[in-house]
Short mmCIF file of C-alpha atoms in Angstrom, two decimals:
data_model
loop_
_atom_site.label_atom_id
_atom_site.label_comp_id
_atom_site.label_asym_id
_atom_site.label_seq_id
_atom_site.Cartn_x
_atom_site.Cartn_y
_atom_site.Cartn_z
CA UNK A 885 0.00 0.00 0.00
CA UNK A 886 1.52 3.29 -1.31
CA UNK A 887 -0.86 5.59 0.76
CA UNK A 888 0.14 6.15 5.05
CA UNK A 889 -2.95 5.17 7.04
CA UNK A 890 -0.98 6.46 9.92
CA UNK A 891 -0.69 4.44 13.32
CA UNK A 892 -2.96 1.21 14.43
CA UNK A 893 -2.99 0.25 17.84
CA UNK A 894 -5.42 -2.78 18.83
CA UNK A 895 -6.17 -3.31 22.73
CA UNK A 896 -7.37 -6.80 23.27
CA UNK A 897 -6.49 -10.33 24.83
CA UNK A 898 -5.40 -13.43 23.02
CA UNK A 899 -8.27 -15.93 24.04
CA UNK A 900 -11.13 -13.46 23.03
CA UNK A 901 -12.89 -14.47 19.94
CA UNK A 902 -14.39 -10.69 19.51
CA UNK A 903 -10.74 -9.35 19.10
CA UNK A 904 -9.75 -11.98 17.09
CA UNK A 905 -12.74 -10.71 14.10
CA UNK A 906 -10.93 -7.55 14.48
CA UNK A 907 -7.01 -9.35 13.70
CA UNK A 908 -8.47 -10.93 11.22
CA UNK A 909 -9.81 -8.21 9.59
CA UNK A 910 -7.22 -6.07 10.11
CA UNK A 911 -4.71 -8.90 8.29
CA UNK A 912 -6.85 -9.63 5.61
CA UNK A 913 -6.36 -6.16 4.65
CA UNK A 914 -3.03 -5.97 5.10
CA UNK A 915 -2.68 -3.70 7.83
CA UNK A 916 0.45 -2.90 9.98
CA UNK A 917 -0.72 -2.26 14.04
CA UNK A 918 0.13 -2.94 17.34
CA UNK A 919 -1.27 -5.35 19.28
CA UNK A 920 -1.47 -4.18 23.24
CA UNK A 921 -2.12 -6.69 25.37
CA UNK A 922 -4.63 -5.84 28.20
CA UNK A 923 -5.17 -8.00 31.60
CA UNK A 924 -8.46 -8.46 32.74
CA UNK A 925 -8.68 -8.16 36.15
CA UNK A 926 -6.15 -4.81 35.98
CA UNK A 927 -7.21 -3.17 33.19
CA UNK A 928 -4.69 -0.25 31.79
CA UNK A 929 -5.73 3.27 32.52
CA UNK A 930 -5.52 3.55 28.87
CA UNK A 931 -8.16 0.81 27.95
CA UNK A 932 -10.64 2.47 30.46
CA UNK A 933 -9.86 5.96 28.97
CA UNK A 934 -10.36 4.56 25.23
CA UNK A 935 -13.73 2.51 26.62
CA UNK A 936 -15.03 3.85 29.55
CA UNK A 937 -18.28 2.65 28.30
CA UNK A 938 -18.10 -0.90 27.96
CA UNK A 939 -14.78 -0.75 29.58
CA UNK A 940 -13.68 -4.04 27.36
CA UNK A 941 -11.74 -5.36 24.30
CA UNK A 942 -11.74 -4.86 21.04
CA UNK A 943 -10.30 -1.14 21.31
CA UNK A 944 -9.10 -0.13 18.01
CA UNK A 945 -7.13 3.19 18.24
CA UNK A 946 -6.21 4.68 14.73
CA UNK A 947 -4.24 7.78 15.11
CA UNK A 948 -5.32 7.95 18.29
CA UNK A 949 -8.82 7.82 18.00
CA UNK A 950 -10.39 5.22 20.10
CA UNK A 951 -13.46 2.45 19.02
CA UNK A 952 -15.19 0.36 20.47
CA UNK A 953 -17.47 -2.74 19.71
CA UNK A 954 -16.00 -5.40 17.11
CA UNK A 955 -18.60 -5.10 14.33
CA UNK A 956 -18.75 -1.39 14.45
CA UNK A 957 -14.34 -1.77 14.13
CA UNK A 958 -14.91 -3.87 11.14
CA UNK A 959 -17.21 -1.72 9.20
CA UNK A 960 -14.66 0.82 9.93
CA UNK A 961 -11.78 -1.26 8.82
CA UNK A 962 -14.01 -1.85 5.57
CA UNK A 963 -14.27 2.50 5.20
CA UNK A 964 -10.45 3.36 6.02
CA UNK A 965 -8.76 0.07 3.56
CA UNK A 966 -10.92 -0.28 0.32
CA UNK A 967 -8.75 -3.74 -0.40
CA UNK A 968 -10.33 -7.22 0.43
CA UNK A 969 -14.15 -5.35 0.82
CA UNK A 970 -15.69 -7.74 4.24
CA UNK A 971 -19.14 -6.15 3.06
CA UNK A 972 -21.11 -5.98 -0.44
CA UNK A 973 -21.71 -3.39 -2.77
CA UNK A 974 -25.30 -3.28 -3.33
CA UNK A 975 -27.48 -1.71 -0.55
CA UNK A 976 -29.47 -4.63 -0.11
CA UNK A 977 -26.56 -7.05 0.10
CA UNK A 978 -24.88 -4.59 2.79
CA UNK A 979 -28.04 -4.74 4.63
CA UNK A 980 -28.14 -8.24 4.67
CA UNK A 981 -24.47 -8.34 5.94
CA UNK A 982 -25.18 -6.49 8.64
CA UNK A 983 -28.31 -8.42 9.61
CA UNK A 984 -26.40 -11.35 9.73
CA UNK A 985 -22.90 -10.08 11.73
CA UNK A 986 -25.82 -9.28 14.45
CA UNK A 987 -27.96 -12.05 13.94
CA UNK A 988 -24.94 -14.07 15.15
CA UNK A 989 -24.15 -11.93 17.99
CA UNK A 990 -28.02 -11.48 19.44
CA UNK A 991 -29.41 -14.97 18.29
CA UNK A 992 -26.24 -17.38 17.94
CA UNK A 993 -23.92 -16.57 20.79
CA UNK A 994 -26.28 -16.18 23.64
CA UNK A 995 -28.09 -20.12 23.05
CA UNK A 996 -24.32 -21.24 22.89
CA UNK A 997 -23.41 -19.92 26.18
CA UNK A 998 -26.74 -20.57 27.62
CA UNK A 999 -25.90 -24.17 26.48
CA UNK A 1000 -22.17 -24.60 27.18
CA UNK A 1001 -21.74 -22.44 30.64
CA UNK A 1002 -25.23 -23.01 32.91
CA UNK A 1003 -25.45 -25.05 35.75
CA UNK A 1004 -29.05 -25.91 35.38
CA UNK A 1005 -29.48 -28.81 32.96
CA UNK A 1006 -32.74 -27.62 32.15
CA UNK A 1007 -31.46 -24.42 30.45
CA UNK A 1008 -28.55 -26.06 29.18
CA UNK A 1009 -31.13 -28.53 27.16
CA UNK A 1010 -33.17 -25.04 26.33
CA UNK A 1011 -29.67 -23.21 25.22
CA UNK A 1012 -28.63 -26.36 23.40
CA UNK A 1013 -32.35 -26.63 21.45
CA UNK A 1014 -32.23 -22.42 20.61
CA UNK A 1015 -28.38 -23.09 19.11
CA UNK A 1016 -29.51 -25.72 16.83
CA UNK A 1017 -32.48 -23.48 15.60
CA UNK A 1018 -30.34 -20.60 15.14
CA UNK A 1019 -27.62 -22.23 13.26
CA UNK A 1020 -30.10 -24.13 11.16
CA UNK A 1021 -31.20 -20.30 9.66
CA UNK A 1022 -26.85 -19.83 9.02
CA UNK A 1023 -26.85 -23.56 7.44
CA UNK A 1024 -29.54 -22.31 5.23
CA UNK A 1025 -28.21 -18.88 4.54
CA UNK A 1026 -24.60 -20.26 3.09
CA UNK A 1027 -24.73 -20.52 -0.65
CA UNK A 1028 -21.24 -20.04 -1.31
CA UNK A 1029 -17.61 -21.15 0.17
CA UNK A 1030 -18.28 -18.15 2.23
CA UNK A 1031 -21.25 -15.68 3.81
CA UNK A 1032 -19.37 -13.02 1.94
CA UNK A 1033 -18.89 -15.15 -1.47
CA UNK A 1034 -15.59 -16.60 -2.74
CA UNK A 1035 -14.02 -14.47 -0.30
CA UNK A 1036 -13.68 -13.66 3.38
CA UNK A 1037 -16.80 -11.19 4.62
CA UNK A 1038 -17.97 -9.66 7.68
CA UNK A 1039 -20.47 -12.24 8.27
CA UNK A 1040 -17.34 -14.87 8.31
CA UNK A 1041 -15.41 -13.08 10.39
CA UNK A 1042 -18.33 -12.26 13.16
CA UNK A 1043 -19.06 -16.19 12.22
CA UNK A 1044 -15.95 -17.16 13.35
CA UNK A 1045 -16.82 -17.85 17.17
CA UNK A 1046 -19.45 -20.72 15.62
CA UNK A 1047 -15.98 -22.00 13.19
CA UNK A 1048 -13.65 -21.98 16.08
CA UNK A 1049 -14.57 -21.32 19.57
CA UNK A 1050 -17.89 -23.74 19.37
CA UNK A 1051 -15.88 -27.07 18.78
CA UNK A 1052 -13.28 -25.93 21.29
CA UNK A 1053 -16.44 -25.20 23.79
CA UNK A 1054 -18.22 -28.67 22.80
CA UNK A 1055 -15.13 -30.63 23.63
CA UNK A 1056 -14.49 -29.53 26.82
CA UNK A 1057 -18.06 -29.60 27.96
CA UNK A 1058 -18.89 -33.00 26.11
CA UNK A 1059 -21.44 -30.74 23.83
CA UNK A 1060 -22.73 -31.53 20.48
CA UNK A 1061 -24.37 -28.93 18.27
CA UNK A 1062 -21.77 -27.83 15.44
CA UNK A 1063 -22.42 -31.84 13.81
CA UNK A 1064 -22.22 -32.40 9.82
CA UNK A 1065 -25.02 -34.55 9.95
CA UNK A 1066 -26.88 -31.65 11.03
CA UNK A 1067 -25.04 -28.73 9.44
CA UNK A 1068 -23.47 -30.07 6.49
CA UNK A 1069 -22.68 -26.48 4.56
CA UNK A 1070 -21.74 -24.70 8.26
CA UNK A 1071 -19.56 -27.82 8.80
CA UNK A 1072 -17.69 -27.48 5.59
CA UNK A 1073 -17.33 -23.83 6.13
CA UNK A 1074 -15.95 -23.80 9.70
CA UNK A 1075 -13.33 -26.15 7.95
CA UNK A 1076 -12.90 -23.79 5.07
CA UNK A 1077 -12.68 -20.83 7.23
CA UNK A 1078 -10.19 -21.97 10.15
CA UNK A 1079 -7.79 -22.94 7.16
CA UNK A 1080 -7.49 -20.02 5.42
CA UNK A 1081 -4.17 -19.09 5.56
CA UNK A 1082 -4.92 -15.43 6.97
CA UNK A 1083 -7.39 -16.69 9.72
CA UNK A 1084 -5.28 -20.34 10.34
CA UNK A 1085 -2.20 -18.23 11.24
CA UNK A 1086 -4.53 -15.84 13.82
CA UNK A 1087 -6.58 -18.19 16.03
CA UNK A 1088 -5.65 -19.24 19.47
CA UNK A 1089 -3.92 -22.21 20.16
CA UNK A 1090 -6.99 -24.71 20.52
CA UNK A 1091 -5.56 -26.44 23.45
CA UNK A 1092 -5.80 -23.25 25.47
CA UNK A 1093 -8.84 -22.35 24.46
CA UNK A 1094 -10.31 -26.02 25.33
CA UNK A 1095 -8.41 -25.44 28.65
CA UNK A 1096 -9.85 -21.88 29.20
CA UNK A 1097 -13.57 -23.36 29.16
CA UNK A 1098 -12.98 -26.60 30.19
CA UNK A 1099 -11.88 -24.51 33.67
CA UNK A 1100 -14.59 -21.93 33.14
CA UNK A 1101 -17.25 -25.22 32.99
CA UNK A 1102 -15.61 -27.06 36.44
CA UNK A 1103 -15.86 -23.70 38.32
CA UNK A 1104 -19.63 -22.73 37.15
CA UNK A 1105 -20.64 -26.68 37.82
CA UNK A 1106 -18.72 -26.44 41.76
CA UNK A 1107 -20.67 -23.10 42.16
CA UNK A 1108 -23.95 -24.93 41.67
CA UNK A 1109 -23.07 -27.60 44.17
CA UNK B 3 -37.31 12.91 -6.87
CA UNK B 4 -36.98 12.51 -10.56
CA UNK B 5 -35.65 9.19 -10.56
CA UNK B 6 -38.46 6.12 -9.23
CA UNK B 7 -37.05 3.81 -7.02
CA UNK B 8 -39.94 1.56 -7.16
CA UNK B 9 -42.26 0.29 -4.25
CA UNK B 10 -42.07 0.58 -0.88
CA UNK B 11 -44.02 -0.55 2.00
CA UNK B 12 -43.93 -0.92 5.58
CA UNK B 13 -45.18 -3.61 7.75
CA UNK B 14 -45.68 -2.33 11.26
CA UNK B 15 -47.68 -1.36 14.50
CA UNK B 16 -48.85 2.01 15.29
CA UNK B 17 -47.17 2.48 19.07
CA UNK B 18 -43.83 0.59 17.83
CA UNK B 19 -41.05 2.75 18.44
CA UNK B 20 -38.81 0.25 16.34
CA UNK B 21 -41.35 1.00 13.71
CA UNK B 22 -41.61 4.78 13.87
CA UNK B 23 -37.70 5.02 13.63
CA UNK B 24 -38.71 3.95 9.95
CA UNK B 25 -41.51 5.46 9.33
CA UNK B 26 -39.16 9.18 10.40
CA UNK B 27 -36.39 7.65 8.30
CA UNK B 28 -38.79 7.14 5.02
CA UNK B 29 -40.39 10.37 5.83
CA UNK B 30 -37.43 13.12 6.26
CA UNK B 31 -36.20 11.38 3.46
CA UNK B 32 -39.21 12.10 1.70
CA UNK B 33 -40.09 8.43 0.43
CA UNK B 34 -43.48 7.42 -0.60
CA UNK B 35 -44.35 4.27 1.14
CA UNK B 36 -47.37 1.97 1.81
CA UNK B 37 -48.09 1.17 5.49
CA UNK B 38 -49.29 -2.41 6.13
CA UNK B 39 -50.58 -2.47 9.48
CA UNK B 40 -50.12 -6.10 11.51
CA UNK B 41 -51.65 -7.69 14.32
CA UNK B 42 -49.21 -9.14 16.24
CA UNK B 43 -51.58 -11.66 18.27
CA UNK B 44 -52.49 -12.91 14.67
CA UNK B 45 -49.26 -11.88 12.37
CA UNK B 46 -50.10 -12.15 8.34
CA UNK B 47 -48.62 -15.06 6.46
CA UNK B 48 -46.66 -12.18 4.64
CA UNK B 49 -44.81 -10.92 7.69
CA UNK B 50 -43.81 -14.41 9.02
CA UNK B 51 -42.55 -15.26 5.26
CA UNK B 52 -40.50 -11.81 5.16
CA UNK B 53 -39.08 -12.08 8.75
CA UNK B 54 -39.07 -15.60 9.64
CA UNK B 55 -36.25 -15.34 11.93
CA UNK B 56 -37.88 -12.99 14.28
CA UNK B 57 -40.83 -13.07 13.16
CA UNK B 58 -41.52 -8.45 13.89
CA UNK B 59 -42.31 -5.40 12.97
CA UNK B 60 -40.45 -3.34 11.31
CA UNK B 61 -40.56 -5.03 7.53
CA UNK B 62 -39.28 -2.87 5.36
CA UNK B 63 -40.18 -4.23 1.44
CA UNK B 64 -38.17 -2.79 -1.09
CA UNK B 65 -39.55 -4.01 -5.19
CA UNK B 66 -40.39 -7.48 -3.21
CA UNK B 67 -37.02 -7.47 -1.46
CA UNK B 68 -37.76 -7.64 2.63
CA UNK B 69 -35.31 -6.57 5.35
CA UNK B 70 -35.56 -6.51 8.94
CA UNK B 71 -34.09 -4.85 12.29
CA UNK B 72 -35.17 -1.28 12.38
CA UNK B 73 -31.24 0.18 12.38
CA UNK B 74 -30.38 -2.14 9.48
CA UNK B 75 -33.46 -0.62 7.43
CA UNK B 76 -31.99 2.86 8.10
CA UNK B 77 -28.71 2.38 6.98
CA UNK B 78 -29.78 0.79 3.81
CA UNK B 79 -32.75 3.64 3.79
CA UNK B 80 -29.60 5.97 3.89
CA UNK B 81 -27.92 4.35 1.09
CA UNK B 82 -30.50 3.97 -1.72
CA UNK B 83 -32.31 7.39 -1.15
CA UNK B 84 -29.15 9.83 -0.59
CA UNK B 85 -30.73 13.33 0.56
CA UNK B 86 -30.53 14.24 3.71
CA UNK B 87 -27.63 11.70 5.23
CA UNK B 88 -28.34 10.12 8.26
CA UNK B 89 -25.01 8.98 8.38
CA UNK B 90 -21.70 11.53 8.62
CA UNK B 91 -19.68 10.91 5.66
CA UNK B 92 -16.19 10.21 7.64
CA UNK B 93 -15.83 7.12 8.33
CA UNK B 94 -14.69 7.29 12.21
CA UNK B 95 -17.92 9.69 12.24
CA UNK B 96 -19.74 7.07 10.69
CA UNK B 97 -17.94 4.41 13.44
CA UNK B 98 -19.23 6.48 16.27
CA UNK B 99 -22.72 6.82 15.21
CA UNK B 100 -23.14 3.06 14.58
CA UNK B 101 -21.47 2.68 18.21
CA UNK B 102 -24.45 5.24 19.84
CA UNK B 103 -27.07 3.68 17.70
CA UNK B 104 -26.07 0.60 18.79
CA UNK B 105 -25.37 1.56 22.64
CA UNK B 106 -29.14 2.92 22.98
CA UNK B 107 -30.33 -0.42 21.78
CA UNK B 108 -28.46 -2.14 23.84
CA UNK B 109 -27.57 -0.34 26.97
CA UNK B 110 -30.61 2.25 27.02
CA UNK B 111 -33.57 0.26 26.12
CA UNK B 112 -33.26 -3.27 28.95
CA UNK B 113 -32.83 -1.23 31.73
CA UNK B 114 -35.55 1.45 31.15
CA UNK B 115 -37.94 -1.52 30.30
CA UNK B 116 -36.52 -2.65 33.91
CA UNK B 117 -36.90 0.13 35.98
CA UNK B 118 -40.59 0.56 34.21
CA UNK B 119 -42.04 -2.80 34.03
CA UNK B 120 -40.57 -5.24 36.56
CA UNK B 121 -43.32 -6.17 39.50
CA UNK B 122 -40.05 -6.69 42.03
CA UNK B 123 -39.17 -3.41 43.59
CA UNK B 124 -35.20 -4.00 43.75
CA UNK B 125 -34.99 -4.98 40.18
CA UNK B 126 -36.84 -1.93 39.14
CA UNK B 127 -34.58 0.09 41.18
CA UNK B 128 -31.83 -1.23 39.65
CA UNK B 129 -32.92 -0.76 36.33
CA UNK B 130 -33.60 2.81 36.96
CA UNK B 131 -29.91 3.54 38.51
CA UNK B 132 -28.56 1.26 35.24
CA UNK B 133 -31.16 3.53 33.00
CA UNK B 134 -29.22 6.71 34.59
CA UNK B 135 -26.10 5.55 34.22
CA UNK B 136 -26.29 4.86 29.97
CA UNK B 137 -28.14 8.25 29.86
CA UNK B 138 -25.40 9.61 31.45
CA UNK B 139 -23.31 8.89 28.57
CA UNK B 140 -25.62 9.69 26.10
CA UNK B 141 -25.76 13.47 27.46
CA UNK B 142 -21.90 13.94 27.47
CA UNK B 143 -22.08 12.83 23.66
CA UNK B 144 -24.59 15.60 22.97
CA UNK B 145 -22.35 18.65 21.59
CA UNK B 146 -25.08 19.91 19.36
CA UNK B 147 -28.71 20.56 18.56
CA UNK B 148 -28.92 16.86 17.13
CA UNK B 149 -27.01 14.09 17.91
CA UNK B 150 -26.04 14.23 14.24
CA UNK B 151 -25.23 17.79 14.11
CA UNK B 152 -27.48 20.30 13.27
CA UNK B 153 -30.01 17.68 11.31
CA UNK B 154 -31.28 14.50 12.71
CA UNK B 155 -29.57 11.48 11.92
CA UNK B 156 -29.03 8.00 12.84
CA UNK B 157 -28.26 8.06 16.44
CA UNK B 158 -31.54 10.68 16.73
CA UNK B 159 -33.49 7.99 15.48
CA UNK B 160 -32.82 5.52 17.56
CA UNK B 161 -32.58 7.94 20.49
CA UNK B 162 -36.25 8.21 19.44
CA UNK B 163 -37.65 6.07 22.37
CA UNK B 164 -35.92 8.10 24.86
CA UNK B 165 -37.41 11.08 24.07
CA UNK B 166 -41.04 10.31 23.62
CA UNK B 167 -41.65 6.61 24.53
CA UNK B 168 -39.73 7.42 27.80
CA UNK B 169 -41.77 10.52 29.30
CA UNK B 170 -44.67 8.36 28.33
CA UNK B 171 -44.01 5.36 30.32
CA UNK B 172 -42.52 7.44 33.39
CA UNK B 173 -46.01 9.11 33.19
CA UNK B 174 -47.69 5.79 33.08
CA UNK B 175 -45.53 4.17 35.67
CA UNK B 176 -44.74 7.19 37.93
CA UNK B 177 -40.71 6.91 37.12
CA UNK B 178 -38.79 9.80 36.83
CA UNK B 179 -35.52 9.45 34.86
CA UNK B 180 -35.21 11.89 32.04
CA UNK B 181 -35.19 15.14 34.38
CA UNK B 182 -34.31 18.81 33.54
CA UNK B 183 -31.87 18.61 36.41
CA UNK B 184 -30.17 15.68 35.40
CA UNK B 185 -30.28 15.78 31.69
CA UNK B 186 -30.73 19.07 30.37
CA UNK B 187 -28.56 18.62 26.97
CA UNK B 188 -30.85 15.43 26.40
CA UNK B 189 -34.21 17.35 28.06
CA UNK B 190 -34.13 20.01 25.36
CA UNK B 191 -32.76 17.79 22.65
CA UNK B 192 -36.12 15.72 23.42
CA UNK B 193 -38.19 18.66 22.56
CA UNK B 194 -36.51 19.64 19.84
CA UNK B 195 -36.82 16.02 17.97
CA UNK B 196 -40.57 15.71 19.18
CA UNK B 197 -41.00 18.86 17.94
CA UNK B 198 -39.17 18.39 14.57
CA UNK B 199 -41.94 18.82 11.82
CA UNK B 200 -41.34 15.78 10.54
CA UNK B 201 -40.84 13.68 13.98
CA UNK B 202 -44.07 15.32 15.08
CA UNK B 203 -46.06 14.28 12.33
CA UNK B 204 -44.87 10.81 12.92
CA UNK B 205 -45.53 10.04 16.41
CA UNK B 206 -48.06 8.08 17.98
CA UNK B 207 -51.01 9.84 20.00
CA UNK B 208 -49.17 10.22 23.05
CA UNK B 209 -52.77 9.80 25.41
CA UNK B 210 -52.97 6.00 23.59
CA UNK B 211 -49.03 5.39 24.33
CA UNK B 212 -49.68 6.29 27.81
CA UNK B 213 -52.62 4.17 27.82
CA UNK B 214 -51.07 1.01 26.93
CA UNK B 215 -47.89 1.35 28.87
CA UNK B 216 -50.26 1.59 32.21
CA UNK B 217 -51.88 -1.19 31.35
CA UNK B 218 -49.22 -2.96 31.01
CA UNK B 219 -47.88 -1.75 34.15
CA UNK B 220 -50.63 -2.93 35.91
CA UNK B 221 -50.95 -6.77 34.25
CA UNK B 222 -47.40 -7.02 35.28
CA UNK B 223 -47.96 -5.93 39.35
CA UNK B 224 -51.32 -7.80 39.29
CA UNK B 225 -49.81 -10.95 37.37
CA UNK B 226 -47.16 -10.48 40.57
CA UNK B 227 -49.73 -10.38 43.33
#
């Protein structure tokens, strides 16, 4: 890229699938920035000055402007680098982007944790049922390799928690949702999608990740006793 | 308009506020549209084969095409009929008002429907301190007459509950939370987007509003009892 974008600083943690969309995107398109990791439980002065709303990660901070909220950082991402476009060009096609990336965040990743992380068994069944509905409107909405096409789109990328971060979450709580009996097209693109070379080289190492919630899962289940 | 961008219509209910942040957008964009009204205890084979996911009002139909998800349907409203922007045109500008649009949505609108219409006393109060706190933020961000400058845009919109569905239900419910004293950037910015020709035109008789948010109040303490 010829033209100086300036300076890209992204405040996040390595586990977190929402900052991971935004690495993604940001290396699909090529862009240089800094990755600052936060903890936690001590968040940096800075994070809470960049976020003092949601006071979490994603922050992207372009020349020193601060954002917030993953999808809204994509979209953004989309504006500022014109390379690699995550969203459509017709109206209509946009729109139906952007009904999908939140879709997935209001009707996909709520079940899931319902599901995965509840004590009760009785919501787990009800999280578990609500998953499979909600994925079975993404299995039927996939009529390419990708949401976005032949290439990489924001519905992928805000997709990518059900391509990555499900499997690791159904093998460490003996879960089944994600099946290919089931979801034959969402099967083959969660493979498709974890492999490409850009998003294979910026996932978490799975064994962490299954580690991360198979801990998170003991310590909800000993709270319940 | 010279050129004809075909036909438009608008599945909704009168009181919505989801709705009416369409039927403003189609209106101060000056957009002639058909308005199908639903019943929601008996919803029209049309609207469940439109929005099958979530099965609501707002539908927008564009030439046959349906979209849901009343911020979605301004955006693209924004991008096919190109007068009067709702958007900014830079694209952090454009960043932040998807992040407001989206914080009232999601931070403004649970805990006012808390505080308003939960039977248990603590939750309520705890809904109306949470309802404070997002206002809070809400009234720093206002630096002009509009949220999006000095015409209404996006984050107006969908700041459109606060400042007429939210008088009406503290009226209903006896809550006070959107005071002079408190919020006087967002007090007078509520009068002067009620009292926007176009806004006003578009509201719903405020008498019925109140109505129906006191009944509800009281199937909800009687359902309690």
């Amino acid at each position: 890229m010829a033209k100086d974008y300036g300076e890209v600083k992204l405040f996040g943690v390595v586990g977190s699938p929402f900052v991971r969309r935004v690495q993604i995107a940001l290396e699909l398109k090529g862009v240089k920035y800094t990755f600052i990791e936060e903890d936690l439980k001590n968040k940096s002065d800075l994070l809470l000055k960049y976020n003092p709303i949601h006071k979490k990660v994603p922050v992207l901070v372009h020349n020193g402007k601060p954002l917030a909220e993953s999808l809204v950082i994509i979209e953004y991402i989309d504006e500022i680098w014109r390379n690699h476009p995550f969203l459509p060009q017709e109206p209509y096609d946009r729109a139906l982007a952007r009904f999908w990336s939140k879709f997935i965040d209001e009707k996909c990743l709520p079940p899931i944790s319902k599901a995965s992380f509840t004590a009760c068994k009785e919501e787990r069944d009800k999280g578990t049922e609500e998953s499979l509905e909600a994925l079975e409107f993404l299995e039927n909405e996939l009529k390419h390799k990708f949401f976005g096409g032949e290439t990489i789109g924001i519905v992928d990328i805000a997709a990518g928690f059900i391509a990555f971060w499900l499997p690791a979450i159904e093998e460490a709580v003996g879960l089944k949702i994600l099946t290919h009996e089931k979801f034959p097209k969402l099967s083959k693109w969660s493979e498709e999608y974890t492999n490409h070379v850009v998003v294979k080289e910026n996932l978490p190492q799975r064994d962490k990740v299954v580690g991360f919630f198979k801990a998170r899962y003991a310590s909800i289940i000993n709270a319940s006793k």
